[in-house]
Tab-separated table of C-alpha atoms in Angstrom:
chain	number	residue	atom	x	y	z
D	277	MET	CA	132.373	60.696	107.623
D	278	ASP	CA	132.388	57.882	110.196
D	279	ASN	CA	128.943	56.974	111.603
D	280	GLU	CA	130.150	57.214	115.198
D	281	TRP	CA	131.492	60.694	114.500
D	282	ARG	CA	128.126	61.678	113.066
D	283	LEU	CA	126.451	60.356	116.206
D	284	GLN	CA	128.685	62.459	118.438
D	285	ASN	CA	127.739	65.548	116.434
D	286	MET	CA	124.061	64.722	116.929
D	287	LYS	CA	124.542	64.227	120.648
D	288	HIS	CA	126.271	67.579	120.864
D	289	LEU	CA	123.205	69.237	119.328
D	290	LEU	CA	120.891	67.336	121.648
D	291	ASN	CA	122.806	68.587	124.680
D	292	GLU	CA	122.276	72.225	123.779
D	293	LYS	CA	119.466	74.144	125.473
D	294	ARG	CA	116.221	73.738	123.577
D	295	GLU	CA	112.710	75.089	123.887
D	296	PRO	CA	109.367	74.094	122.326
D	297	TYR	CA	109.018	75.280	118.741
D	298	ARG	CA	105.709	76.931	119.614
D	299	ASN	CA	107.586	79.250	121.938
D	300	VAL	CA	109.973	80.134	119.136
D	301	ILE	CA	107.055	80.930	116.802
D	302	CYS	CA	105.306	83.042	119.433
D	303	ASN	CA	108.471	85.017	120.153
D	304	ARG	CA	108.889	85.807	116.461
D	305	LEU	CA	105.274	86.654	115.658
D	306	ASN	CA	103.953	88.181	118.880
D	307	SER	CA	105.316	91.670	118.214
D	308	LYS	CA	103.760	95.110	117.888
D	309	ASN	CA	103.734	94.649	114.112
D	310	ARG	CA	100.573	93.702	112.305
D	311	LEU	CA	100.695	90.168	110.910
D	312	CYS	CA	99.916	89.317	107.288
D	313	LEU	CA	99.726	85.817	105.799
D	314	PHE	CA	101.062	85.351	102.281
D	315	PRO	CA	100.005	84.024	99.797
D	316	CYS	CA	96.258	83.408	99.811
D	317	GLY	CA	95.741	79.731	99.026
D	318	VAL	CA	94.659	76.267	100.014
D	319	GLY	CA	96.736	76.336	103.196
D	320	SER	CA	95.403	79.659	104.504
D	321	ARG	CA	92.651	78.173	106.694
D	322	PHE	CA	95.030	75.601	108.099
D	323	LEU	CA	97.616	78.264	108.905
D	324	ILE	CA	95.059	80.586	110.523
D	325	ASN	CA	93.765	77.827	112.789
D	326	TYR	CA	97.301	76.718	113.640
D	327	LEU	CA	98.242	80.250	114.699
D	328	LYS	CA	95.021	80.741	116.622
D	329	SER	CA	95.888	77.644	118.687
D	330	MET	CA	98.828	79.760	119.945
D	331	ASP	CA	96.626	82.837	120.479
D	332	ILE	CA	98.107	84.505	117.401
D	333	VAL	CA	95.462	86.106	115.185
D	334	PRO	CA	96.605	87.398	111.767
D	335	ASP	CA	95.451	90.846	110.686
D	336	PHE	CA	95.495	90.357	106.909
D	337	ILE	CA	95.929	87.892	104.070
D	338	SER	CA	97.564	89.076	100.863
D	339	ASP	CA	98.586	87.762	97.462
D	340	ASN	CA	100.061	89.005	94.206
D	341	ASN	CA	97.052	87.532	92.409
D	342	ARG	CA	94.158	89.965	92.953
D	343	GLU	CA	91.603	87.362	91.849
D	344	LYS	CA	92.269	85.362	95.022
D	345	LEU	CA	91.551	88.335	97.285
D	346	VAL	CA	87.786	88.173	97.638
D	347	GLY	CA	86.170	88.922	101.008
D	348	ASP	CA	87.831	87.250	103.974
D	349	ILE	CA	89.015	83.838	105.142
D	350	GLU	CA	88.089	82.717	108.659
D	351	GLY	CA	87.264	86.353	109.406
D	352	ILE	CA	90.677	87.617	108.246
D	353	PRO	CA	90.389	90.303	105.524
D	354	CYS	CA	92.164	89.777	102.200
D	355	ILE	CA	93.958	92.865	100.829
D	356	THR	CA	96.271	93.605	97.925
D	357	VAL	CA	100.006	94.057	98.372
D	358	ASP	CA	99.664	97.748	97.410
D	359	ASP	CA	96.991	98.299	100.050
D	360	LEU	CA	99.120	96.408	102.580
D	361	TRP	CA	102.076	98.714	101.900
D	362	ARG	CA	99.978	101.875	102.085
D	363	ALA	CA	98.356	100.774	105.332
D	364	GLN	CA	101.333	99.252	107.162
D	365	LYS	CA	104.649	99.921	105.417
D	366	ASP	CA	107.445	98.721	107.723
D	367	ASP	CA	105.097	97.950	110.597
D	368	VAL	CA	104.014	94.566	109.250
D	369	THR	CA	105.372	91.051	109.626
D	370	ILE	CA	104.644	88.898	106.570
D	371	LEU	CA	104.431	85.178	107.210
D	372	VAL	CA	105.039	83.295	103.958
D	373	GLU	CA	103.757	79.737	103.727
D	374	SER	CA	104.750	78.406	100.321
D	375	LEU	CA	107.213	76.121	98.574
D	376	GLN	CA	108.167	79.217	96.562
D	377	TYR	CA	109.285	81.034	99.715
D	378	GLN	CA	112.618	82.313	98.377
D	379	GLU	CA	111.059	83.722	95.202
D	380	ILE	CA	108.188	85.339	97.139
D	381	LYS	CA	110.576	86.791	99.715
D	382	LYS	CA	112.700	88.456	97.028
D	383	GLY	CA	109.605	89.937	95.414
D	384	LEU	CA	108.301	91.345	98.708
D	385	GLU	CA	111.712	92.784	99.583
D	386	CYS	CA	111.753	94.561	96.225
D	387	ARG	CA	108.414	96.151	97.213
D	388	GLY	CA	109.994	97.492	100.402
D	389	PHE	CA	108.903	94.952	103.025
D	390	THR	CA	111.637	94.018	105.475
D	391	ASN	CA	110.174	91.633	108.077
D	392	ILE	CA	109.443	88.401	106.191
D	393	GLN	CA	109.165	85.162	108.148
D	394	ARG	CA	108.358	81.517	107.635
D	395	ILE	CA	107.548	78.608	109.940
D	396	TYR	CA	108.272	74.938	109.369
D	397	PHE	CA	105.283	72.645	109.604
D	398	GLY	CA	106.239	69.237	110.909
D	399	LYS	CA	109.004	70.550	113.173
D	400	GLU	CA	106.819	70.691	116.278
D	401	GLN	CA	105.602	67.113	115.833
D	402	ALA	CA	109.110	65.856	114.991
D	403	SER	CA	110.719	67.590	117.979
D	404	GLU	CA	108.121	66.174	120.359
D	405	TRP	CA	108.624	62.668	118.967
D	406	LEU	CA	112.376	63.031	119.350
D	407	ASN	CA	112.038	64.165	122.968
D	408	HIS	CA	109.976	61.073	123.750
D	409	ASN	CA	112.557	58.781	122.157
D	410	LEU	CA	115.841	60.186	123.420
D	411	ASP	CA	116.726	56.970	125.282
D	412	SER	CA	116.678	54.947	122.061
D	413	PHE	CA	117.951	57.681	119.739
D	414	SER	CA	121.553	56.454	119.461
D	415	SER	CA	120.577	52.938	118.435
D	416	LEU	CA	117.842	54.162	116.061
D	417	TYR	CA	120.243	56.613	114.462
D	418	LEU	CA	123.132	54.167	113.977
D	419	ASP	CA	120.809	51.439	112.705
D	420	LEU	CA	119.506	53.852	110.078
D	421	LEU	CA	122.934	55.067	108.964
D	422	ASN	CA	124.210	51.492	108.682
D	423	LEU	CA	121.395	50.724	106.217
D	424	LEU	CA	122.110	53.578	103.836
D	425	GLY	CA	123.821	53.134	100.502
D	426	ASP	CA	125.768	56.390	100.185
D	427	GLU	CA	127.105	59.401	102.068
D	428	ARG	CA	124.558	61.691	100.441
D	429	SER	CA	121.782	59.775	102.224
D	430	LYS	CA	123.554	60.202	105.556
D	431	ASP	CA	123.966	63.937	104.937
D	432	VAL	CA	120.230	64.170	104.253
D	433	VAL	CA	119.413	62.351	107.487
D	434	ASP	CA	121.751	64.580	109.517
D	435	THR	CA	120.309	67.760	108.022
D	436	ILE	CA	116.736	66.667	108.717
D	437	LEU	CA	117.457	65.515	112.259
D	438	SER	CA	119.371	68.684	113.106
D	439	SER	CA	116.326	70.692	111.986
D	440	TRP	CA	114.226	68.707	114.470
D	441	ILE	CA	116.682	69.483	117.258
D	442	MET	CA	117.558	73.154	116.730
D	443	ASN	CA	115.390	75.869	118.234
D	444	ASP	CA	114.834	77.423	114.831
D	445	ILE	CA	115.707	76.684	111.198
D	446	SER	CA	117.594	79.101	108.977
D	447	ASP	CA	116.335	79.898	105.475
D	448	ASN	CA	119.257	78.056	103.867
D	449	HIS	CA	119.346	75.044	106.206
D	450	PHE	CA	118.250	72.536	103.529
D	451	GLU	CA	120.202	74.134	100.680
D	452	GLN	CA	122.976	71.499	100.582
D	453	ILE	CA	120.587	68.540	100.402
D	454	TYR	CA	117.916	70.015	98.139
D	455	ASP	CA	117.720	67.628	95.153
D	456	LYS	CA	115.686	67.678	91.945
D	457	ASP	CA	113.849	64.987	89.972
D	458	GLN	CA	111.750	63.576	92.811
D	459	TYR	CA	110.937	59.831	92.569
D	460	PHE	CA	112.983	59.350	89.377
D	461	ASP	CA	116.514	60.385	90.347
D	462	SER	CA	118.757	59.005	87.590
D	463	ASP	CA	121.667	58.609	90.019
D	464	ILE	CA	119.588	56.019	91.869
D	465	ILE	CA	117.003	54.645	89.429
D	466	GLN	CA	117.351	53.357	85.882
D	467	LEU	CA	113.946	53.179	84.168
D	468	SER	CA	113.030	50.834	81.325
D	469	THR	CA	110.382	51.207	78.623
D	470	GLU	CA	108.397	48.315	80.131
D	471	GLU	CA	108.057	49.409	83.741
D	472	SER	CA	104.923	48.430	85.632
D	473	PHE	CA	104.437	51.551	87.754
D	474	VAL	CA	102.151	51.757	90.805
D	475	ASP	CA	101.374	55.354	91.812
D	476	CYS	CA	99.918	55.399	95.356
D	477	GLY	CA	98.634	58.885	96.052
D	478	ALA	CA	98.374	59.713	92.363
D	479	TYR	CA	96.721	63.086	93.047
D	480	THR	CA	95.781	64.616	89.671
D	481	GLY	CA	98.366	62.616	87.737
D	482	ASP	CA	101.364	64.941	88.019
D	483	THR	CA	103.751	62.159	89.081
D	484	THR	CA	102.531	59.947	86.241
D	485	ASP	CA	103.142	62.784	83.774
D	486	THR	CA	106.706	63.163	85.063
D	487	PHE	CA	107.237	59.404	84.937
D	488	LEU	CA	106.197	59.291	81.268
D	489	GLU	CA	108.439	62.259	80.429
D	490	HIS	CA	111.340	60.075	81.546
D	491	ILE	CA	110.272	57.226	79.234
D	492	PRO	CA	109.210	58.623	75.832
D	493	GLU	CA	108.661	55.160	74.310
D	494	PHE	CA	106.843	53.660	77.282
D	495	ARG	CA	105.247	50.248	76.640
D	496	GLY	CA	104.465	49.139	80.183
D	497	SER	CA	101.550	49.560	82.601
D	498	ILE	CA	100.503	52.178	85.143
D	499	TYR	CA	98.227	51.668	88.157
D	500	GLN	CA	97.014	54.832	89.906
D	501	PHE	CA	95.412	55.011	93.363
D	502	GLU	CA	93.692	58.165	94.641
D	503	LEU	CA	91.354	58.095	97.640
D	504	ASP	CA	89.958	61.654	97.639
D	505	PRO	CA	86.823	61.461	95.441
D	506	ASP	CA	87.053	64.987	94.003
D	507	ILE	CA	90.750	64.638	93.232
D	508	TYR	CA	90.075	61.203	91.740
D	509	GLN	CA	87.643	62.752	89.245
D	510	SER	CA	90.305	65.291	88.247
D	511	LEU	CA	92.787	62.445	87.871
D	512	CYS	CA	90.492	60.561	85.506
D	513	ARG	CA	89.922	63.675	83.400
D	514	ASN	CA	93.622	64.478	83.232
D	515	MET	CA	94.524	60.939	82.188
D	516	GLU	CA	92.136	60.960	79.234
D	517	LYS	CA	95.031	62.194	77.096
D	518	TYR	CA	96.678	58.781	77.453
D	519	LYS	CA	93.565	56.786	76.486
D	520	ASN	CA	94.303	54.183	73.798
D	521	ILE	CA	97.981	55.151	73.947
D	522	ILE	CA	99.243	53.431	77.095
D	523	ASN	CA	97.900	50.833	79.499
D	524	ILE	CA	96.764	52.917	82.474
D	525	LYS	CA	94.237	52.050	85.194
D	526	HIS	CA	92.935	54.291	87.977
D	527	PHE	CA	91.375	53.129	91.253
D	528	PRO	CA	89.350	55.278	93.727
D	529	PHE	CA	91.017	53.553	96.685
D	530	GLY	CA	93.690	54.234	99.224
D	531	THR	CA	96.362	51.643	99.915
D	532	ALA	CA	96.825	50.041	103.328
D	533	GLU	CA	97.606	46.754	105.071
D	534	LYS	CA	94.155	45.282	104.494
D	535	GLU	CA	90.827	46.164	102.912
D	536	ALA	CA	88.479	48.348	104.943
D	537	GLU	CA	85.808	51.015	104.709
D	538	ILE	CA	87.096	54.288	106.188
D	539	GLU	CA	86.281	57.962	106.595
D	540	LEU	CA	88.507	60.472	104.877
D	541	GLU	CA	89.173	64.070	105.899
D	542	VAL	CA	89.179	66.277	102.786
D	543	GLY	CA	89.157	69.958	101.893
D	544	ASN	CA	92.215	71.130	103.804
D	545	ARG	CA	95.929	70.924	103.046
D	546	SER	CA	95.722	67.232	102.258
D	547	SER	CA	93.399	64.256	102.403
D	548	HIS	CA	94.024	61.634	105.056
D	549	VAL	CA	92.350	58.682	106.714
D	550	MET	CA	90.702	59.705	109.978
D	551	ALA	CA	91.349	57.852	113.230
D	552	THR	CA	87.723	58.481	114.228
D	553	GLY	CA	84.745	59.306	112.038
D	554	GLY	CA	82.328	62.181	111.942
D	555	GLY	CA	84.509	65.110	110.914
D	556	GLN	CA	82.924	68.149	109.287
D	557	ASN	CA	84.735	67.523	105.989
D	558	SER	CA	84.704	63.742	106.057
D	559	VAL	CA	83.643	61.425	103.264
D	560	LYS	CA	83.516	57.650	103.096
D	561	GLY	CA	86.124	55.716	101.182
D	562	LYS	CA	87.812	52.371	100.752
D	563	ILE	CA	91.365	51.221	101.360
D	564	ILE	CA	92.878	48.039	99.913
D	565	ALA	CA	96.085	46.000	100.064
D	566	LEU	CA	98.191	46.009	96.895
D	567	ASP	CA	98.907	42.321	97.483
D	568	ASP	CA	95.200	41.580	97.059
D	569	LEU	CA	94.321	43.839	94.128
D	570	LEU	CA	97.504	43.336	92.087
D	571	GLU	CA	98.314	39.759	93.082
D	572	ARG	CA	98.375	38.596	89.428
D	573	ASP	CA	100.233	41.579	88.007
D	574	LYS	CA	103.918	42.099	87.396
D	575	ILE	CA	105.067	45.150	89.378
D	576	THR	CA	108.457	46.841	88.900
D	577	PHE	CA	108.088	50.229	90.625
D	578	ILE	CA	105.958	51.417	93.568
D	579	LYS	CA	105.740	55.084	94.590
D	580	MET	CA	103.917	56.102	97.802
D	581	ASP	CA	102.967	59.594	98.943
D	582	ILE	CA	99.833	58.902	100.982
D	583	GLU	CA	99.737	61.342	103.883
D	584	GLY	CA	101.082	59.113	106.637
D	585	SER	CA	99.637	55.757	105.516
D	586	GLU	CA	102.909	54.606	103.928
D	587	TRP	CA	103.775	52.230	106.773
D	588	ASP	CA	100.462	50.382	106.526
D	589	ALA	CA	100.550	50.348	102.727
D	590	LEU	CA	104.020	48.771	102.678
D	591	HIS	CA	102.712	45.974	104.890
D	592	GLY	CA	99.858	45.508	102.431
D	593	ALA	CA	102.392	45.114	99.590
D	594	ARG	CA	104.689	42.737	101.470
D	595	ARG	CA	104.249	39.775	99.133
D	596	ILE	CA	104.747	41.834	95.950
D	597	ILE	CA	107.893	43.412	97.398
D	598	GLN	CA	109.449	40.143	98.555
D	599	GLU	CA	108.638	38.185	95.412
D	600	GLN	CA	109.171	40.824	92.703
D	601	LYS	CA	111.635	43.264	94.340
D	602	PRO	CA	110.223	46.385	92.659
D	603	ILE	CA	111.905	49.761	92.966
D	604	LEU	CA	110.364	51.568	95.947
D	605	ALA	CA	110.067	55.349	96.329
D	606	VAL	CA	108.275	56.052	99.605
D	607	CYS	CA	107.752	59.364	101.402
D	608	LEU	CA	109.143	59.587	104.935
D	609	TYR	CA	108.096	63.056	106.054
D	610	HIS	CA	104.491	62.589	107.196
D	611	LYS	CA	105.387	60.921	110.507
D	612	PRO	CA	108.714	61.347	112.357
D	613	GLU	CA	109.034	57.644	113.138
D	614	ASP	CA	108.867	56.785	109.420
D	615	LEU	CA	112.387	58.133	108.913
D	616	PHE	CA	113.669	55.247	111.031
D	617	ARG	CA	111.176	52.424	110.567
D	618	ILE	CA	110.420	52.492	106.826
D	619	PRO	CA	114.016	52.053	105.552
D	620	LYS	CA	114.545	49.294	108.117
D	621	TYR	CA	111.358	47.506	107.033
D	622	MET	CA	112.301	47.709	103.345
D	623	LYS	CA	115.691	46.140	104.076
D	624	LYS	CA	114.067	43.447	106.206
D	625	LEU	CA	111.692	42.475	103.389
D	626	VAL	CA	114.456	42.356	100.774
D	627	PRO	CA	118.022	42.189	102.154
D	628	ASP	CA	119.295	42.741	98.588
D	629	TYR	CA	117.814	46.254	98.526
D	630	ASP	CA	120.171	49.233	98.499
D	631	ILE	CA	118.581	52.042	100.517
D	632	TYR	CA	118.873	55.772	99.714
D	633	ILE	CA	117.243	58.895	101.144
D	634	ARG	CA	116.817	62.180	99.288
D	635	HIS	CA	115.071	65.500	100.034
D	636	TYR	CA	113.256	67.734	97.529
D	637	THR	CA	112.303	71.056	99.160
D	638	ASP	CA	113.842	73.698	101.405
D	639	MET	CA	111.226	72.789	104.018
D	640	LEU	CA	110.528	69.632	106.043
D	641	TRP	CA	108.375	68.170	103.259
D	642	GLU	CA	109.214	65.744	100.462
D	643	THR	CA	111.787	63.389	101.946
D	644	VAL	CA	111.817	60.132	99.972
D	645	CYS	CA	113.321	56.736	100.724
D	646	TYR	CA	114.368	54.607	97.741
D	647	ALA	CA	114.936	50.865	97.698
D	648	VAL	CA	116.625	49.412	94.635
D	649	ALA	CA	117.488	45.728	94.241
D	650	ARG	CA	121.075	45.006	93.284
């Protein structure tokens, strides 16, 4: 499809009547029905506080796993699905917040529940950013499309942007662009046994495990960076299985443009560097530039999923990228502007890069930009 034609389609969407996403959420959830959050997990507190900011107070939290249902969370009682059905039956709206939404929805429908909803985190922020940048949207959009290496990437961009624009998002909106094999898509990346892999935002080592599954006879090096101190300890424990088998190093640092001491917000949905210090769940940490720490190392592949710090971290790896042209796999979904600026910056650093964008959930999370040298 021609890029100008795609732009006209986007403009058509932008010209339709729109309202703030918060209003859409309130209209769907502010009913006579009781409201139940599902499942009970790490995001429950975040979701409760998000809803309370709109004067929506859930009545219950439920889960299929009874062991999670102990006491209450933020004053909201936790009850079993059986108790929820006996107490409310059809008079309950269940708000599902999970990457397994479709599977959970089918299970709840089989139990007799009919009003099952979801909301899309990131949409409100993205829509607001878009509204503030309407004057430059056409040029930003065409510049991005002109960078991309295939039509699939353009389809991904259009699907994501349309979700920012529309009043609401249907359950199957991302179905056509939902890919598998995040970070190591064989249609884009060809891995060798001697890769030198930098995992920024290594978490507990899950991406490293997947990376090694793709290379059974791996003889290269792995460098892992994880800023959250508790998660870092889990990472070190989980990587013990590779001790004396592969060359793997872990660092308790975040990656950024330059070295600094920072405060980190932990204990919620994700860990992230705070703009100001003193938060209730803050801990001290250190961020570094890859160019400084790995200046003497050969690097062939850099992955970044670092909760919105990707832009700064790319600037801190500028020399490595320009001189060694490693494969890049960088998340774009933490900040709306990253969808436009990160691919452009990659191409600026290395004009020989081919740029691709893929998406790996049926939500607004897990959009990845790849740069691969020809």
